[in-house]
Amino acid sequence: MTDPVINLSEGAQQRETAAAVPAWRQRWRRVRGPAIFAASALLVIWGGLPWLPAAWGVRFGAPYLTFFSLAAVGAAGFFMLLNWGPVRQPRSALATFASILLVYVATVGGMVAFGTWYYPQFETPRVAAPEPGGESAVEKRGKEVFLSPQFGCFACHTIEALGIRGGQRGPDLSVAGKEAEVRKPGVSSEDYLRESIVDPWACFTPLPASGLIECQAAVDPAKTYPQLMPPVKDRMTKEQLDDLIVFMKSLRGAGERNGKRS
Ligand code: HEC
């Protein structure tokens, strides 16, 4: 029955050491877990994710990295607050109710505000107003096919020149119409575009950094985009495909339409 004695003296010892440690160090001890977590998460997010091999087919743009960072820092901040120190407890029923309401409004309100600000980046991209000089009715229908969630082209493709911010897994199609003329020697831009949509694995688009212009017969992680694009077989009507190709052909970079500078 010596245990209680030992415990007592241990407790006294702990109190003593606790008193010897400066207050800021005690605080730091309580929050260092979440702080180290946040620091390592940020290191992985900004130091690791952007360097994933292109062949894996996952590339995270700044919006995703920011989102991951906010989630990690937010979680760490939450646990830091929990550990920070004793919170004064409300003294009356009304104060209890008010504090619950405050926490609720702060959490849900914060999430709603953040979502409202953030969500558009994952949504069907909003398209910038058409330039003067305008697009033809066929191009417009083609653009609608491109933007339709049924085909999900924008999940992988951005058209920066039109302000369509989609995914980054496939090439930016800003100048697809111009590039289609030189991707496959002896093949018209229209036929190349048709092939890249219906049978995308027939020839792979070179990565911008590769310096290549022509499409490549085989995937090469160092030179081409990965084999990711789903072939459009019977999912699209002939009219939809034709409109889409007209739209793709019209993509010639900002300020230029169908070969004419505007
Ligand atoms: C899952 C991601 C993904 C989806 C969805 C997707 N693509 Fe692609 N796309 C790619 C990748 C990756 C490449 C490059 C590799 C290749 O040629 O297959 C590519 C290549 C292309 C090219 C060739 C570009 C060039 O310069 O050679 C065109 C055109 C194209 N896609 C149009 C479309 C259209 C139109 C749709 C919608 C019907 C679509 N893509 C849907 C990933 C995707």
PDB file of N, CA and C and ligand atoms in Angstrom, residues 146 151-157 169-171 173 176 179-180 183 192-193 196-197 200-201 203-206 215 225-230 232 235-236 244 248, ligand 1:
ATOM      1  N   PHE A 146     -18.965  21.455 -75.153  1.00  0.00           N
ATOM      2  CA  PHE A 146     -17.731  21.416 -74.361  1.00  0.00           C
ATOM      3  C   PHE A 146     -18.015  21.642 -72.875  1.00  0.00           C
ATOM      4  N   PHE A 151     -20.469  15.577 -70.812  1.00  0.00           N
ATOM      5  CA  PHE A 151     -19.209  15.142 -71.425  1.00  0.00           C
ATOM      6  C   PHE A 151     -18.011  15.526 -70.579  1.00  0.00           C
ATOM      7  N   GLY A 152     -18.194  16.549 -69.755  1.00  0.00           N
ATOM      8  CA  GLY A 152     -17.156  16.865 -68.766  1.00  0.00           C
ATOM      9  C   GLY A 152     -15.793  17.228 -69.333  1.00  0.00           C
ATOM     10  N   CYS A 153     -15.752  17.778 -70.556  1.00  0.00           N
ATOM     11  CA  CYS A 153     -14.451  18.137 -71.145  1.00  0.00           C
ATOM     12  C   CYS A 153     -13.673  19.073 -70.210  1.00  0.00           C
ATOM     13  N   PHE A 154     -14.401  20.013 -69.592  1.00  0.00           N
ATOM     14  CA  PHE A 154     -13.721  21.024 -68.776  1.00  0.00           C
ATOM     15  C   PHE A 154     -13.148  20.449 -67.482  1.00  0.00           C
ATOM     16  N   ALA A 155     -13.530  19.201 -67.169  1.00  0.00           N
ATOM     17  CA  ALA A 155     -12.940  18.587 -65.971  1.00  0.00           C
ATOM     18  C   ALA A 155     -11.428  18.457 -66.149  1.00  0.00           C
ATOM     19  N   CYS A 156     -10.989  18.346 -67.396  1.00  0.00           N
ATOM     20  CA  CYS A 156      -9.556  18.165 -67.659  1.00  0.00           C
ATOM     21  C   CYS A 156      -8.960  19.294 -68.473  1.00  0.00           C
ATOM     22  N   HIS A 157      -9.799  20.041 -69.192  1.00  0.00           N
ATOM     23  CA  HIS A 157      -9.252  21.050 -70.104  1.00  0.00           C
ATOM     24  C   HIS A 157      -9.646  22.463 -69.694  1.00  0.00           C
ATOM     25  N   ARG A 169      -5.561  18.480 -66.156  1.00  0.00           N
ATOM     26  CA  ARG A 169      -4.964  17.178 -66.459  1.00  0.00           C
ATOM     27  C   ARG A 169      -4.690  17.024 -67.948  1.00  0.00           C
ATOM     28  N   GLY A 170      -5.476  17.716 -68.759  1.00  0.00           N
ATOM     29  CA  GLY A 170      -5.236  17.688 -70.195  1.00  0.00           C
ATOM     30  C   GLY A 170      -4.672  19.030 -70.622  1.00  0.00           C
ATOM     31  N   PRO A 171      -4.263  19.145 -71.904  1.00  0.00           N
ATOM     32  CA  PRO A 171      -3.690  20.413 -72.366  1.00  0.00           C
ATOM     33  C   PRO A 171      -4.698  21.566 -72.356  1.00  0.00           C
ATOM     34  N   LEU A 173      -6.623  24.248 -74.115  1.00  0.00           N
ATOM     35  CA  LEU A 173      -7.029  24.200 -75.525  1.00  0.00           C
ATOM     36  C   LEU A 173      -7.138  25.596 -76.151  1.00  0.00           C
ATOM     37  N   ALA A 176      -6.000  25.334 -79.616  1.00  0.00           N
ATOM     38  CA  ALA A 176      -6.166  23.991 -80.184  1.00  0.00           C
ATOM     39  C   ALA A 176      -6.421  24.027 -81.689  1.00  0.00           C
ATOM     40  N   GLU A 179      -3.051  24.651 -83.352  1.00  0.00           N
ATOM     41  CA  GLU A 179      -2.118  23.531 -83.183  1.00  0.00           C
ATOM     42  C   GLU A 179      -2.559  22.298 -83.960  1.00  0.00           C
ATOM     43  N   ALA A 180      -3.901  22.148 -84.117  1.00  0.00           N
ATOM     44  CA  ALA A 180      -4.412  20.972 -84.824  1.00  0.00           C
ATOM     45  C   ALA A 180      -3.896  20.921 -86.264  1.00  0.00           C
ATOM     46  N   ARG A 183      -0.297  19.196 -85.771  1.00  0.00           N
ATOM     47  CA  ARG A 183      -0.072  18.060 -84.884  1.00  0.00           C
ATOM     48  C   ARG A 183       0.301  16.787 -85.639  1.00  0.00           C
ATOM     49  N   TYR A 192      -7.779  15.928 -87.499  1.00  0.00           N
ATOM     50  CA  TYR A 192      -7.006  15.704 -86.263  1.00  0.00           C
ATOM     51  C   TYR A 192      -7.893  15.895 -85.039  1.00  0.00           C
ATOM     52  N   LEU A 193      -8.691  16.972 -85.054  1.00  0.00           N
ATOM     53  CA  LEU A 193      -9.564  17.245 -83.901  1.00  0.00           C
ATOM     54  C   LEU A 193     -10.576  16.117 -83.729  1.00  0.00           C
ATOM     55  N   SER A 196      -8.806  13.305 -82.202  1.00  0.00           N
ATOM     56  CA  SER A 196      -8.424  13.469 -80.781  1.00  0.00           C
ATOM     57  C   SER A 196      -9.609  13.392 -79.856  1.00  0.00           C
ATOM     58  N   ILE A 197     -10.813  13.594 -80.393  1.00  0.00           N
ATOM     59  CA  ILE A 197     -11.981  13.502 -79.522  1.00  0.00           C
ATOM     60  C   ILE A 197     -12.557  12.085 -79.526  1.00  0.00           C
ATOM     61  N   PRO A 200      -8.873   9.419 -78.714  1.00  0.00           N
ATOM     62  CA  PRO A 200      -7.765  10.258 -78.243  1.00  0.00           C
ATOM     63  C   PRO A 200      -6.443   9.512 -78.051  1.00  0.00           C
ATOM     64  N   TRP A 201      -6.493   8.192 -77.995  1.00  0.00           N
ATOM     65  CA  TRP A 201      -5.248   7.470 -77.742  1.00  0.00           C
ATOM     66  C   TRP A 201      -4.509   7.116 -79.033  1.00  0.00           C
ATOM     67  N   CYS A 203      -3.077   9.228 -80.884  1.00  0.00           N
ATOM     68  CA  CYS A 203      -1.889  10.066 -80.971  1.00  0.00           C
ATOM     69  C   CYS A 203      -1.919  11.013 -79.778  1.00  0.00           C
ATOM     70  N   PHE A 204      -0.814  11.071 -79.037  1.00  0.00           N
ATOM     71  CA  PHE A 204      -0.826  11.808 -77.762  1.00  0.00           C
ATOM     72  C   PHE A 204      -0.238  13.207 -77.881  1.00  0.00           C
ATOM     73  N   THR A 205      -0.916  14.149 -77.252  1.00  0.00           N
ATOM     74  CA  THR A 205      -0.484  15.548 -77.290  1.00  0.00           C
ATOM     75  C   THR A 205       0.835  15.725 -76.530  1.00  0.00           C
ATOM     76  N   PRO A 206       1.816  16.390 -77.161  1.00  0.00           N
ATOM     77  CA  PRO A 206       3.077  16.610 -76.453  1.00  0.00           C
ATOM     78  C   PRO A 206       2.913  17.620 -75.317  1.00  0.00           C
ATOM     79  N   CYS A 215       1.972  15.337 -82.584  1.00  0.00           N
ATOM     80  CA  CYS A 215       1.506  14.393 -81.578  1.00  0.00           C
ATOM     81  C   CYS A 215       2.344  13.126 -81.661  1.00  0.00           C
ATOM     82  N   TYR A 225       1.316  14.144 -72.596  1.00  0.00           N
ATOM     83  CA  TYR A 225       0.294  14.034 -71.555  1.00  0.00           C
ATOM     84  C   TYR A 225      -0.043  12.555 -71.381  1.00  0.00           C
ATOM     85  N   PRO A 226      -0.556  12.184 -70.200  1.00  0.00           N
ATOM     86  CA  PRO A 226      -0.861  10.764 -69.975  1.00  0.00           C
ATOM     87  C   PRO A 226      -2.104  10.304 -70.731  1.00  0.00           C
ATOM     88  N   GLN A 227      -2.255   8.984 -70.747  1.00  0.00           N
ATOM     89  CA  GLN A 227      -3.401   8.378 -71.433  1.00  0.00           C
ATOM     90  C   GLN A 227      -4.612   8.450 -70.528  1.00  0.00           C
ATOM     91  N   LEU A 228      -5.277   9.587 -70.551  1.00  0.00           N
ATOM     92  CA  LEU A 228      -6.323   9.852 -69.575  1.00  0.00           C
ATOM     93  C   LEU A 228      -7.655  10.159 -70.213  1.00  0.00           C
ATOM     94  N   MET A 229      -7.595  10.726 -71.394  1.00  0.00           N
ATOM     95  CA  MET A 229      -8.833  11.252 -71.971  1.00  0.00           C
ATOM     96  C   MET A 229      -9.740  10.104 -72.382  1.00  0.00           C
ATOM     97  N   PRO A 230     -10.996  10.111 -71.896  1.00  0.00           N
ATOM     98  CA  PRO A 230     -11.902   9.027 -72.281  1.00  0.00           C
ATOM     99  C   PRO A 230     -12.326   9.191 -73.731  1.00  0.00           C
ATOM    100  N   VAL A 232     -14.607   9.430 -76.825  1.00  0.00           N
ATOM    101  CA  VAL A 232     -16.026   9.707 -77.011  1.00  0.00           C
ATOM    102  C   VAL A 232     -16.500   8.788 -78.119  1.00  0.00           C
ATOM    103  N   ARG A 235     -21.399   8.320 -77.095  1.00  0.00           N
ATOM    104  CA  ARG A 235     -22.083   9.172 -76.125  1.00  0.00           C
ATOM    105  C   ARG A 235     -22.570  10.475 -76.752  1.00  0.00           C
ATOM    106  N   MET A 236     -22.031  10.811 -77.918  1.00  0.00           N
ATOM    107  CA  MET A 236     -22.315  12.114 -78.515  1.00  0.00           C
ATOM    108  C   MET A 236     -23.031  11.913 -79.847  1.00  0.00           C
ATOM    109  N   LEU A 244     -18.859  20.598 -81.937  1.00  0.00           N
ATOM    110  CA  LEU A 244     -17.697  20.643 -81.047  1.00  0.00           C
ATOM    111  C   LEU A 244     -16.417  20.884 -81.863  1.00  0.00           C
ATOM    112  N   MET A 248     -13.757  23.833 -81.572  1.00  0.00           N
ATOM    113  CA  MET A 248     -12.325  23.586 -81.332  1.00  0.00           C
ATOM    114  C   MET A 248     -11.479  24.274 -82.395  1.00  0.00           C
TER     115      MET A 248
HETATM  116  C1  HEC B   1     -10.099  12.708 -68.013  1.00  0.00           C
HETATM  117  C2  HEC B   1      -9.524  13.904 -68.600  1.00  0.00           C
HETATM  118  C3  HEC B   1     -10.022  14.378 -69.955  1.00  0.00           C
HETATM  119  C4  HEC B   1     -11.329  14.607 -70.375  1.00  0.00           C
HETATM  120  C5  HEC B   1     -12.625  14.387 -69.592  1.00  0.00           C
HETATM  121  C6  HEC B   1     -11.236  15.127 -71.713  1.00  0.00           C
HETATM  122  N1  HEC B   1      -9.926  15.193 -72.094  1.00  0.00           N
HETATM  123 FE1  HEC B   1      -9.218  15.899 -73.862  1.00  0.00          FE
HETATM  124  N2  HEC B   1      -7.341  15.348 -73.364  1.00  0.00           N
HETATM  125  C7  HEC B   1      -6.964  14.855 -72.132  1.00  0.00           C
HETATM  126  C8  HEC B   1      -5.538  14.510 -72.166  1.00  0.00           C
HETATM  127  C9  HEC B   1      -4.737  13.932 -71.015  1.00  0.00           C
HETATM  128  C10 HEC B   1      -5.100  14.839 -73.468  1.00  0.00           C
HETATM  129  C11 HEC B   1      -3.697  14.652 -74.038  1.00  0.00           C
HETATM  130  C12 HEC B   1      -3.368  13.204 -74.296  1.00  0.00           C
HETATM  131  C13 HEC B   1      -4.098  12.644 -75.487  1.00  0.00           C
HETATM  132  O1  HEC B   1      -3.867  13.120 -76.619  1.00  0.00           O
HETATM  133  O2  HEC B   1      -4.944  11.752 -75.276  1.00  0.00           O
HETATM  134  C14 HEC B   1      -6.251  15.373 -74.194  1.00  0.00           C
HETATM  135  C15 HEC B   1      -6.208  15.820 -75.494  1.00  0.00           C
HETATM  136  C16 HEC B   1      -7.247  16.480 -76.137  1.00  0.00           C
HETATM  137  C17 HEC B   1      -7.165  17.134 -77.440  1.00  0.00           C
HETATM  138  C18 HEC B   1      -5.926  17.228 -78.318  1.00  0.00           C
HETATM  139  C19 HEC B   1      -5.252  18.560 -78.077  1.00  0.00           C
HETATM  140  C20 HEC B   1      -4.008  18.743 -78.911  1.00  0.00           C
HETATM  141  O3  HEC B   1      -3.561  19.896 -78.986  1.00  0.00           O
HETATM  142  O4  HEC B   1      -3.460  17.750 -79.428  1.00  0.00           O
HETATM  143  C21 HEC B   1      -8.411  17.658 -77.699  1.00  0.00           C
HETATM  144  C22 HEC B   1      -8.816  18.431 -78.948  1.00  0.00           C
HETATM  145  C23 HEC B   1      -9.260  17.326 -76.583  1.00  0.00           C
HETATM  146  N3  HEC B   1      -8.525  16.624 -75.642  1.00  0.00           N
HETATM  147  C24 HEC B   1     -10.601  17.676 -76.495  1.00  0.00           C
HETATM  148  C25 HEC B   1     -11.452  17.185 -75.504  1.00  0.00           C
HETATM  149  C26 HEC B   1     -12.902  17.321 -75.541  1.00  0.00           C
HETATM  150  C27 HEC B   1     -13.676  18.045 -76.629  1.00  0.00           C
HETATM  151  C28 HEC B   1     -13.385  16.680 -74.438  1.00  0.00           C
HETATM  152  C29 HEC B   1     -14.838  16.474 -74.043  1.00  0.00           C
HETATM  153  C30 HEC B   1     -15.625  15.676 -74.955  1.00  0.00           C
HETATM  154  C31 HEC B   1     -12.242  16.171 -73.688  1.00  0.00           C
HETATM  155  N4  HEC B   1     -11.098  16.486 -74.365  1.00  0.00           N
HETATM  156  C32 HEC B   1     -12.335  15.485 -72.474  1.00  0.00           C
HETATM  157  C33 HEC B   1      -7.761  14.678 -71.023  1.00  0.00           C
HETATM  158  C34 HEC B   1      -9.154  14.758 -71.054  1.00  0.00           C
END
